[in-house]
Amino acid sequence: MDNKQRVLLIISGGIAAYKSLDLIRELNRIGIGVRCILTENASKFVTPLSLTALSKDTVYQDLFSISDENTMGHIQLSRNTDLVLVAPATANIIAKMSCGIADDLATTTLLATDKPVIIAPSMNVRMWSHASTQNNISVLLKRGIKIIGPENGEMACGEFGLGRMSNIEKIGATLNNFFKTKTTKATGKLKGRKVVVTSGPTHEAIDPIRYITNQSSGKQGFAIARALQEQGASTTLITGPTQIPDPPGIYVKHITTAEEMLQSCLDCLPADIVVCAAAVADWRMKNKYSEKIKKEGEIFSLELVENPDILATVAGMKKNRPNLVIGFAAETQNLLKNASIKLDKKGCDWILANNVSKESEVFGGDNNQIKFISKNKIEEWPVLSKEAIGEKLATRIIAFLKDNKNGKD
Ligand code: PMT
């Protein structure tokens, strides 16, 4: 094979299997080579002959076929590719993937592969929303498998809803993006740099069932970690409890309390860059209740003590201080003044100040507006998506590292 990107396309047995012919055409059009595995059920919808004609390669079908194993053994098949794409992915193959069942060539290959896997589900709306399919999908997401779709629309069975396989152009664009990102990572400007990002809220237990927290969703911190990783940085994300699945390729440490976040952060040092985007609870209980607190009287007080400050601790380190320590300031009033005070008090290099008043919808929302503050300058960034803020920060960090080998901005 030549040196273009190669995809192993596993076609499982749903009505959308007929679209695999157009999918191969589209992938070839954008310069991606395709080799196919066809499940027995999928062969009822699409013939190996047409797939061979379009992919210009053998179509593999049978785990126990002597001729298939002779041309390419199933282990070799699973490794001799840059990416495995399952499209369409039926509820059945998704369930098998989630449990690790390997009872045919497609599922054996999926179990044996060490390459990234992307799936494009396609099934009836009720099958998609069934608790068992949703549970299987969350298992796959946690494992780092990427999911494209499914989309809303009319189904072959006449029902309407979520379950249609994403269109061919969307699948092609996702794969194209995947390969572009992979190339940037290999040549990325942060290659060889170690980065730690804190994100999300912390939970501080009051008693066994209640806790103190805030409204952080983790979106901003995750977006920053992803942007830095896309530039080739070896990235660790330390996150409090959130609903966001672990991003593939990032080492994710899950913590609950501020004290755990601090310890986890210190365990990651030395690092080149630390970004503290977490909304750490400022206080915890002086003494946690070991049993559920009973209602007694109208007024009830909690005795709280201050939590350790992770940003200030890392920025104040005499030994192993990262080259660049970046914090956020979440303010509801006097944004610039309060954020500048935090920059001084916590001893970090940069502060990304954001207005978190209710109307700004920054907590939990998809967008944010940053005032970038360093010792020498203040920049006003426009309203941007949290992903775009991650990318802008990555660009800023790259420029800093280029201009100041070890110094400060
Ligand atoms: O998670 P999202 O829903 O996407 O929302 C994003 C965000 C609003 C949480 C994020 O943009 C943000 O502002 N993060 C910092 C929130 C915060 O706690 O800010 P602060 O001003 O209270 O703290 C200042 C800095 O000190 C922050 O970098 C914070 O991570 C750090 N800190 C605070 C307290 C503490 N005990 N340890 C810390 O490290």
Short mmCIF file of N, CA, C and O in Angstrom, two decimals, residues 100-226:
data_model
loop_
_atom_site.label_atom_id
_atom_site.label_comp_id
_atom_site.label_asym_id
_atom_site.label_seq_id
_atom_site.Cartn_x
_atom_site.Cartn_y
_atom_site.Cartn_z
N GLY A 100 -16.87 -7.13 24.77
CA GLY A 100 -15.66 -7.83 24.33
C GLY A 100 -15.96 -9.19 23.71
O GLY A 100 -15.13 -10.09 23.77
N ILE A 101 -17.14 -9.34 23.14
CA ILE A 101 -17.46 -10.61 22.47
C ILE A 101 -16.76 -10.65 21.12
O ILE A 101 -16.78 -9.66 20.37
N ALA A 102 -16.16 -11.80 20.81
CA ALA A 102 -15.45 -11.94 19.53
C ALA A 102 -15.92 -13.24 18.89
O ALA A 102 -15.29 -14.28 19.07
N ASP A 103 -17.03 -13.20 18.15
CA ASP A 103 -17.58 -14.44 17.60
C ASP A 103 -17.62 -14.44 16.07
O ASP A 103 -18.27 -15.27 15.47
N ASP A 104 -16.99 -13.45 15.44
CA ASP A 104 -16.83 -13.48 13.98
C ASP A 104 -15.62 -12.63 13.62
O ASP A 104 -14.93 -12.10 14.52
N LEU A 105 -15.35 -12.48 12.34
CA LEU A 105 -14.13 -11.76 11.95
C LEU A 105 -14.18 -10.29 12.40
O LEU A 105 -13.20 -9.75 12.92
N ALA A 106 -15.36 -9.64 12.24
CA ALA A 106 -15.47 -8.21 12.57
C ALA A 106 -15.19 -7.98 14.06
O ALA A 106 -14.37 -7.13 14.43
N THR A 107 -15.86 -8.74 14.93
CA THR A 107 -15.71 -8.50 16.37
C THR A 107 -14.35 -8.97 16.88
O THR A 107 -13.79 -8.36 17.79
N THR A 108 -13.80 -10.02 16.26
CA THR A 108 -12.46 -10.47 16.67
C THR A 108 -11.44 -9.38 16.32
O THR A 108 -10.55 -9.06 17.11
N THR A 109 -11.61 -8.79 15.14
CA THR A 109 -10.70 -7.73 14.72
C THR A 109 -10.80 -6.54 15.66
O THR A 109 -9.80 -5.94 16.06
N LEU A 110 -12.04 -6.21 16.05
CA LEU A 110 -12.24 -5.06 16.96
C LEU A 110 -11.59 -5.31 18.32
O LEU A 110 -11.09 -4.39 18.96
N LEU A 111 -11.60 -6.56 18.75
CA LEU A 111 -11.00 -6.88 20.04
C LEU A 111 -9.47 -6.88 19.95
O LEU A 111 -8.78 -6.59 20.92
N ALA A 112 -8.96 -7.22 18.76
CA ALA A 112 -7.51 -7.37 18.61
C ALA A 112 -6.82 -6.06 18.23
O ALA A 112 -5.60 -5.95 18.35
N THR A 113 -7.58 -5.06 17.80
CA THR A 113 -6.91 -3.88 17.25
C THR A 113 -6.29 -2.99 18.32
O THR A 113 -6.81 -2.90 19.44
N ASP A 114 -5.18 -2.36 17.94
CA ASP A 114 -4.58 -1.38 18.85
C ASP A 114 -4.69 0.01 18.20
O ASP A 114 -4.01 0.94 18.58
N LYS A 115 -5.58 0.14 17.21
CA LYS A 115 -5.75 1.43 16.51
C LYS A 115 -6.98 2.15 17.02
O LYS A 115 -7.88 1.52 17.60
N PRO A 116 -7.08 3.46 16.79
CA PRO A 116 -8.28 4.19 17.20
C PRO A 116 -9.52 3.64 16.48
O PRO A 116 -9.41 3.19 15.34
N VAL A 117 -10.66 3.67 17.18
CA VAL A 117 -11.90 3.14 16.60
C VAL A 117 -12.96 4.24 16.60
O VAL A 117 -13.14 4.95 17.60
N ILE A 118 -13.64 4.40 15.46
CA ILE A 118 -14.76 5.34 15.36
C ILE A 118 -15.97 4.53 14.90
O ILE A 118 -15.83 3.65 14.04
N ILE A 119 -17.15 4.82 15.48
CA ILE A 119 -18.34 4.09 15.02
C ILE A 119 -19.43 5.08 14.57
O ILE A 119 -19.54 6.18 15.10
N ALA A 120 -20.21 4.66 13.59
CA ALA A 120 -21.35 5.47 13.12
C ALA A 120 -22.61 4.63 13.32
O ALA A 120 -22.96 3.82 12.45
N PRO A 121 -23.28 4.78 14.48
CA PRO A 121 -24.44 3.93 14.77
C PRO A 121 -25.59 4.15 13.80
O PRO A 121 -25.76 5.24 13.25
N SER A 122 -26.35 3.09 13.60
CA SER A 122 -27.53 3.15 12.76
C SER A 122 -28.50 2.08 13.26
O SER A 122 -28.14 0.89 13.30
N MET A 123 -29.67 2.51 13.69
CA MET A 123 -30.67 1.54 14.19
C MET A 123 -32.00 2.24 14.39
O MET A 123 -32.09 3.47 14.29
N ASN A 124 -33.01 1.48 14.72
CA ASN A 124 -34.33 2.01 15.02
C ASN A 124 -34.25 2.91 16.27
O ASN A 124 -33.45 2.66 17.18
N VAL A 125 -35.09 3.95 16.31
CA VAL A 125 -35.06 4.94 17.40
C VAL A 125 -35.20 4.29 18.78
O VAL A 125 -34.53 4.67 19.74
N ARG A 126 -36.07 3.27 18.87
CA ARG A 126 -36.25 2.64 20.19
C ARG A 126 -35.04 1.80 20.58
O ARG A 126 -34.69 1.71 21.75
N MET A 127 -34.44 1.20 19.59
CA MET A 127 -33.22 0.42 19.90
C MET A 127 -32.11 1.37 20.37
O MET A 127 -31.36 1.05 21.28
N TRP A 128 -32.03 2.54 19.72
CA TRP A 128 -31.00 3.51 20.10
C TRP A 128 -31.24 4.03 21.52
O TRP A 128 -30.33 4.14 22.32
N SER A 129 -32.52 4.33 21.85
CA SER A 129 -32.77 4.93 23.17
C SER A 129 -32.88 3.87 24.28
O SER A 129 -32.96 4.21 25.45
N HIS A 130 -32.86 2.60 23.92
CA HIS A 130 -32.95 1.54 24.94
C HIS A 130 -31.79 1.69 25.93
O HIS A 130 -30.65 1.95 25.56
N ALA A 131 -32.12 1.48 27.22
CA ALA A 131 -31.12 1.67 28.28
C ALA A 131 -29.88 0.82 28.02
O ALA A 131 -28.76 1.26 28.30
N SER A 132 -30.08 -0.37 27.45
CA SER A 132 -28.91 -1.22 27.30
C SER A 132 -27.98 -0.68 26.20
O SER A 132 -26.76 -0.68 26.36
N THR A 133 -28.56 -0.13 25.10
CA THR A 133 -27.70 0.48 24.06
C THR A 133 -26.99 1.71 24.63
O THR A 133 -25.79 1.91 24.41
N GLN A 134 -27.74 2.54 25.36
CA GLN A 134 -27.12 3.75 25.92
C GLN A 134 -26.00 3.41 26.89
O GLN A 134 -24.98 4.07 26.95
N ASN A 135 -26.22 2.34 27.65
CA ASN A 135 -25.20 1.89 28.58
C ASN A 135 -23.95 1.42 27.80
O ASN A 135 -22.82 1.78 28.14
N ASN A 136 -24.19 0.67 26.71
CA ASN A 136 -23.05 0.20 25.91
C ASN A 136 -22.29 1.37 25.29
O ASN A 136 -21.06 1.38 25.24
N ILE A 137 -23.06 2.38 24.84
CA ILE A 137 -22.41 3.56 24.23
C ILE A 137 -21.54 4.26 25.26
O ILE A 137 -20.41 4.66 24.97
N SER A 138 -22.03 4.39 26.51
CA SER A 138 -21.21 5.11 27.48
C SER A 138 -19.96 4.30 27.82
O SER A 138 -18.90 4.87 28.08
N VAL A 139 -20.04 2.97 27.78
CA VAL A 139 -18.84 2.14 27.99
C VAL A 139 -17.82 2.43 26.88
O VAL A 139 -16.63 2.65 27.14
N LEU A 140 -18.31 2.48 25.63
CA LEU A 140 -17.40 2.72 24.50
C LEU A 140 -16.77 4.11 24.59
O LEU A 140 -15.57 4.29 24.34
N LEU A 141 -17.60 5.10 24.97
CA LEU A 141 -17.07 6.47 25.08
C LEU A 141 -15.98 6.53 26.13
O LEU A 141 -14.94 7.15 25.92
N LYS A 142 -16.22 5.86 27.26
CA LYS A 142 -15.21 5.86 28.34
C LYS A 142 -13.92 5.21 27.87
O LYS A 142 -12.84 5.56 28.33
N ARG A 143 -14.04 4.27 26.94
CA ARG A 143 -12.85 3.59 26.42
C ARG A 143 -12.13 4.43 25.37
O ARG A 143 -11.12 4.02 24.83
N GLY A 144 -12.71 5.59 25.04
CA GLY A 144 -12.04 6.48 24.07
C GLY A 144 -12.50 6.27 22.64
O GLY A 144 -11.93 6.84 21.72
N ILE A 145 -13.53 5.44 22.45
CA ILE A 145 -14.05 5.24 21.09
C ILE A 145 -14.88 6.46 20.72
O ILE A 145 -15.66 6.97 21.53
N LYS A 146 -14.71 6.95 19.48
CA LYS A 146 -15.42 8.15 19.06
C LYS A 146 -16.70 7.74 18.34
O LYS A 146 -16.72 6.74 17.63
N ILE A 147 -17.77 8.51 18.57
CA ILE A 147 -19.06 8.17 17.97
C ILE A 147 -19.50 9.29 17.04
O ILE A 147 -19.52 10.45 17.44
N ILE A 148 -19.87 8.94 15.81
CA ILE A 148 -20.43 9.95 14.88
C ILE A 148 -21.92 9.68 14.80
O ILE A 148 -22.35 8.59 14.42
N GLY A 149 -22.73 10.69 15.14
CA GLY A 149 -24.19 10.54 15.08
C GLY A 149 -24.70 9.69 16.22
O GLY A 149 -24.04 9.61 17.25
N PRO A 150 -25.87 9.05 16.10
CA PRO A 150 -26.73 9.04 14.92
C PRO A 150 -27.53 10.34 14.78
O PRO A 150 -27.49 11.19 15.67
N GLU A 151 -28.27 10.46 13.65
CA GLU A 151 -29.02 11.69 13.38
C GLU A 151 -30.52 11.42 13.50
O GLU A 151 -30.98 10.28 13.47
N ASN A 152 -31.25 12.53 13.64
CA ASN A 152 -32.71 12.48 13.65
C ASN A 152 -33.22 12.31 12.23
O ASN A 152 -32.64 12.86 11.31
N GLY A 153 -34.33 11.62 12.04
CA GLY A 153 -34.90 11.56 10.70
C GLY A 153 -35.82 10.37 10.55
O GLY A 153 -36.06 9.63 11.51
N GLU A 154 -36.31 10.22 9.32
CA GLU A 154 -37.21 9.11 9.05
C GLU A 154 -36.38 7.84 8.83
O GLU A 154 -35.33 7.87 8.21
N MET A 155 -36.88 6.73 9.38
CA MET A 155 -36.12 5.49 9.26
C MET A 155 -36.75 4.57 8.22
O MET A 155 -37.92 4.74 7.87
N ALA A 156 -35.95 3.59 7.82
CA ALA A 156 -36.43 2.63 6.82
C ALA A 156 -37.69 1.92 7.33
O ALA A 156 -38.57 1.57 6.55
N CYS A 157 -37.81 1.75 8.67
CA CYS A 157 -38.96 1.03 9.23
C CYS A 157 -40.20 1.92 9.30
O CYS A 157 -41.26 1.47 9.75
N GLY A 158 -40.09 3.20 8.90
CA GLY A 158 -41.24 4.09 8.89
C GLY A 158 -41.34 4.96 10.13
O GLY A 158 -42.10 5.94 10.15
N GLU A 159 -40.57 4.65 11.18
CA GLU A 159 -40.61 5.48 12.39
C GLU A 159 -39.72 6.70 12.19
O GLU A 159 -38.91 6.76 11.26
N PHE A 160 -39.87 7.68 13.10
CA PHE A 160 -39.11 8.92 12.99
C PHE A 160 -38.36 9.13 14.31
O PHE A 160 -38.91 8.89 15.38
N GLY A 161 -37.12 9.55 14.25
CA GLY A 161 -36.39 9.85 15.49
C GLY A 161 -34.90 9.68 15.31
O GLY A 161 -34.39 9.63 14.18
N LEU A 162 -34.21 9.60 16.45
CA LEU A 162 -32.75 9.49 16.46
C LEU A 162 -32.34 8.06 16.14
O LEU A 162 -32.81 7.13 16.80
N GLY A 163 -31.50 7.87 15.16
CA GLY A 163 -31.09 6.50 14.83
C GLY A 163 -30.52 6.37 13.43
O GLY A 163 -29.89 5.37 13.11
N ARG A 164 -30.75 7.40 12.57
CA ARG A 164 -30.21 7.32 11.20
C ARG A 164 -28.69 7.47 11.22
O ARG A 164 -28.16 8.29 11.97
N MET A 165 -28.02 6.71 10.39
CA MET A 165 -26.57 6.88 10.28
C MET A 165 -26.27 8.29 9.74
O MET A 165 -26.99 8.78 8.87
N SER A 166 -25.23 8.91 10.27
CA SER A 166 -24.84 10.25 9.78
C SER A 166 -24.55 10.19 8.30
O SER A 166 -24.15 9.13 7.78
N ASN A 167 -24.71 11.34 7.62
CA ASN A 167 -24.49 11.28 6.18
C ASN A 167 -23.01 11.08 5.86
O ASN A 167 -22.12 11.32 6.68
N ILE A 168 -22.80 10.61 4.66
CA ILE A 168 -21.46 10.20 4.21
C ILE A 168 -20.46 11.35 4.32
O ILE A 168 -19.32 11.16 4.74
N GLU A 169 -20.92 12.58 3.96
CA GLU A 169 -20.00 13.74 3.98
C GLU A 169 -19.56 14.00 5.42
O GLU A 169 -18.40 14.32 5.67
N LYS A 170 -20.50 13.85 6.39
CA LYS A 170 -20.13 14.11 7.79
C LYS A 170 -19.11 13.07 8.27
O LYS A 170 -18.15 13.40 8.97
N ILE A 171 -19.33 11.82 7.90
CA ILE A 171 -18.38 10.77 8.31
C ILE A 171 -17.01 11.05 7.68
O ILE A 171 -15.98 11.01 8.35
N GLY A 172 -17.02 11.43 6.39
CA GLY A 172 -15.77 11.74 5.69
C GLY A 172 -15.05 12.90 6.37
O GLY A 172 -13.84 12.84 6.61
N ALA A 173 -15.81 13.96 6.71
CA ALA A 173 -15.20 15.15 7.33
C ALA A 173 -14.61 14.80 8.70
O ALA A 173 -13.53 15.28 9.07
N THR A 174 -15.29 13.94 9.46
CA THR A 174 -14.78 13.56 10.79
C THR A 174 -13.46 12.81 10.65
O THR A 174 -12.51 13.05 11.40
N LEU A 175 -13.41 11.91 9.67
CA LEU A 175 -12.17 11.14 9.48
C LEU A 175 -11.03 12.05 9.01
O LEU A 175 -9.90 11.94 9.47
N ASN A 176 -11.39 12.96 8.11
CA ASN A 176 -10.40 13.91 7.61
C ASN A 176 -9.81 14.72 8.76
O ASN A 176 -8.60 14.88 8.89
N ASN A 177 -10.69 15.19 9.63
CA ASN A 177 -10.29 15.96 10.81
C ASN A 177 -9.40 15.14 11.73
O ASN A 177 -8.42 15.63 12.26
N PHE A 178 -9.81 13.88 11.92
CA PHE A 178 -9.05 12.98 12.78
C PHE A 178 -7.61 12.87 12.29
O PHE A 178 -6.66 12.99 13.05
N PHE A 179 -7.45 12.67 10.97
CA PHE A 179 -6.09 12.49 10.44
C PHE A 179 -5.30 13.79 10.48
O PHE A 179 -4.11 13.79 10.72
N LYS A 180 -6.03 14.92 10.28
CA LYS A 180 -5.33 16.22 10.34
C LYS A 180 -4.79 16.44 11.75
O LYS A 180 -3.65 16.82 11.95
N THR A 181 -5.64 16.17 12.76
CA THR A 181 -5.24 16.37 14.16
C THR A 181 -4.06 15.47 14.50
O THR A 181 -3.13 15.88 15.19
N LYS A 182 -4.11 14.24 13.98
CA LYS A 182 -3.03 13.28 14.26
C LYS A 182 -1.70 13.82 13.72
O LYS A 182 -0.68 13.75 14.39
N THR A 183 -1.75 14.42 12.53
CA THR A 183 -0.54 14.97 11.95
C THR A 183 -0.03 16.14 12.78
O THR A 183 1.15 16.27 13.06
N THR A 184 -0.99 17.02 13.22
CA THR A 184 -0.56 18.17 14.04
C THR A 184 0.09 17.69 15.33
O THR A 184 1.05 18.25 15.80
N LYS A 185 -0.50 16.59 15.90
CA LYS A 185 0.02 16.10 17.16
C LYS A 185 1.46 15.62 17.00
O LYS A 185 2.30 15.83 17.85
N ALA A 186 1.71 14.98 15.86
CA ALA A 186 3.05 14.44 15.64
C ALA A 186 4.06 15.57 15.41
O ALA A 186 5.21 15.46 15.79
N THR A 187 3.58 16.67 14.81
CA THR A 187 4.51 17.75 14.50
C THR A 187 4.16 18.99 15.32
O THR A 187 4.68 20.06 15.09
N GLY A 188 3.19 18.84 16.24
CA GLY A 188 2.63 19.97 17.01
C GLY A 188 3.71 20.77 17.73
O GLY A 188 4.75 20.24 18.10
N LYS A 189 3.39 22.05 17.93
CA LYS A 189 4.40 22.95 18.48
C LYS A 189 4.59 22.74 19.98
O LYS A 189 5.48 23.31 20.58
N LEU A 190 3.73 21.94 20.60
CA LEU A 190 3.92 21.66 22.03
C LEU A 190 4.41 20.23 22.25
O LEU A 190 4.35 19.71 23.37
N LYS A 191 4.88 19.62 21.17
CA LYS A 191 5.39 18.25 21.27
C LYS A 191 6.56 18.25 22.27
O LYS A 191 7.40 19.14 22.25
N GLY A 192 6.55 17.28 23.17
CA GLY A 192 7.63 17.18 24.16
C GLY A 192 7.37 18.00 25.41
O GLY A 192 8.13 17.94 26.37
N ARG A 193 6.28 18.80 25.43
CA ARG A 193 5.95 19.61 26.62
C ARG A 193 4.95 18.85 27.48
O ARG A 193 4.02 18.23 26.96
N LYS A 194 5.12 18.96 28.79
CA LYS A 194 4.18 18.30 29.70
C LYS A 194 3.24 19.35 30.29
O LYS A 194 3.70 20.36 30.84
N VAL A 195 1.95 19.11 30.16
CA VAL A 195 0.95 20.08 30.59
C VAL A 195 -0.03 19.45 31.57
O VAL A 195 -0.42 18.30 31.40
N VAL A 196 -0.40 20.21 32.60
CA VAL A 196 -1.43 19.74 33.54
C VAL A 196 -2.56 20.77 33.54
O VAL A 196 -2.30 21.98 33.63
N VAL A 197 -3.79 20.29 33.41
CA VAL A 197 -4.94 21.21 33.43
C VAL A 197 -5.89 20.74 34.53
O VAL A 197 -6.24 19.56 34.60
N THR A 198 -6.30 21.67 35.41
CA THR A 198 -7.35 21.32 36.39
C THR A 198 -8.68 21.81 35.83
O THR A 198 -8.74 22.83 35.13
N SER A 199 -9.75 21.09 36.14
CA SER A 199 -11.04 21.43 35.52
C SER A 199 -12.20 20.96 36.38
O SER A 199 -12.06 20.08 37.22
N GLY A 200 -13.36 21.58 36.12
CA GLY A 200 -14.59 21.13 36.77
C GLY A 200 -14.72 21.60 38.21
O GLY A 200 -13.86 22.33 38.72
N PRO A 201 -15.77 21.18 38.87
CA PRO A 201 -15.98 21.59 40.27
C PRO A 201 -15.29 20.61 41.22
O PRO A 201 -14.79 19.58 40.78
N THR A 202 -15.23 20.93 42.49
CA THR A 202 -14.93 19.89 43.48
C THR A 202 -16.17 19.71 44.34
O THR A 202 -17.04 20.59 44.38
N HIS A 203 -16.28 18.58 44.97
CA HIS A 203 -17.38 18.31 45.92
C HIS A 203 -16.78 18.15 47.31
O HIS A 203 -15.85 17.37 47.49
N GLU A 204 -17.31 18.90 48.24
CA GLU A 204 -16.82 18.81 49.62
C GLU A 204 -17.96 18.28 50.47
O GLU A 204 -18.99 18.95 50.65
N ALA A 205 -17.79 17.07 50.99
CA ALA A 205 -18.88 16.41 51.71
C ALA A 205 -19.26 17.15 53.00
O ALA A 205 -18.40 17.64 53.72
N ILE A 206 -20.57 17.25 53.22
CA ILE A 206 -21.07 17.78 54.48
C ILE A 206 -21.39 16.59 55.40
O ILE A 206 -20.96 16.53 56.54
N ASP A 207 -22.16 15.68 54.85
CA ASP A 207 -22.45 14.41 55.53
C ASP A 207 -22.45 13.34 54.44
O ASP A 207 -22.07 13.64 53.30
N PRO A 208 -22.84 12.10 54.71
CA PRO A 208 -22.68 11.07 53.65
C PRO A 208 -23.47 11.35 52.38
O PRO A 208 -23.19 10.76 51.33
N ILE A 209 -24.48 12.24 52.41
CA ILE A 209 -25.28 12.42 51.19
C ILE A 209 -25.31 13.86 50.67
O ILE A 209 -25.86 14.13 49.62
N ARG A 210 -24.75 14.80 51.42
CA ARG A 210 -24.80 16.20 50.96
C ARG A 210 -23.39 16.74 50.77
O ARG A 210 -22.46 16.32 51.45
N TYR A 211 -23.27 17.70 49.85
CA TYR A 211 -21.95 18.27 49.65
C TYR A 211 -22.04 19.73 49.19
O TYR A 211 -23.08 20.19 48.72
N ILE A 212 -20.90 20.42 49.32
CA ILE A 212 -20.79 21.81 48.83
C ILE A 212 -20.16 21.74 47.44
O ILE A 212 -19.17 21.03 47.24
N THR A 213 -20.73 22.47 46.47
CA THR A 213 -20.12 22.49 45.14
C THR A 213 -20.49 23.79 44.41
O THR A 213 -20.96 24.75 45.04
N ASN A 214 -20.29 23.84 43.10
CA ASN A 214 -20.67 25.01 42.29
C ASN A 214 -21.12 24.51 40.92
O ASN A 214 -21.20 23.31 40.70
N GLN A 215 -21.40 25.45 40.02
CA GLN A 215 -22.04 25.05 38.75
C GLN A 215 -21.08 24.76 37.61
O GLN A 215 -21.49 24.69 36.45
N SER A 216 -19.81 24.55 37.90
CA SER A 216 -18.87 24.29 36.79
C SER A 216 -19.20 22.96 36.09
O SER A 216 -19.38 21.93 36.73
N SER A 217 -19.24 23.03 34.74
CA SER A 217 -19.53 21.82 33.95
C SER A 217 -18.26 21.12 33.51
O SER A 217 -18.30 19.98 33.05
N GLY A 218 -17.14 21.83 33.58
CA GLY A 218 -15.87 21.26 33.10
C GLY A 218 -15.60 21.57 31.63
O GLY A 218 -14.54 21.24 31.11
N LYS A 219 -16.58 22.22 30.93
CA LYS A 219 -16.41 22.42 29.48
C LYS A 219 -15.15 23.23 29.16
O LYS A 219 -14.42 22.90 28.22
N GLN A 220 -14.92 24.31 29.93
CA GLN A 220 -13.77 25.18 29.61
C GLN A 220 -12.45 24.44 29.82
O GLN A 220 -11.56 24.47 28.98
N GLY A 221 -12.32 23.76 30.95
CA GLY A 221 -11.07 23.04 31.24
C GLY A 221 -10.82 21.93 30.24
O GLY A 221 -9.69 21.75 29.76
N PHE A 222 -11.86 21.17 29.90
CA PHE A 222 -11.71 20.08 28.93
C PHE A 222 -11.27 20.64 27.58
O PHE A 222 -10.43 20.06 26.89
N ALA A 223 -11.88 21.77 27.18
CA ALA A 223 -11.55 22.36 25.87
C ALA A 223 -10.08 22.79 25.85
O ALA A 223 -9.39 22.63 24.83
N ILE A 224 -9.59 23.32 26.96
CA ILE A 224 -8.18 23.74 27.02
C ILE A 224 -7.27 22.51 26.92
O ILE A 224 -6.31 22.49 26.16
N ALA A 225 -7.62 21.47 27.68
CA ALA A 225 -6.80 20.24 27.64
C ALA A 225 -6.76 19.69 26.22
O ALA A 225 -5.69 19.31 25.73
N ARG A 226 -7.92 19.68 25.55
CA ARG A 226 -7.96 19.14 24.19
C ARG A 226 -7.10 19.97 23.24
O ARG A 226 -6.35 19.43 22.43
#
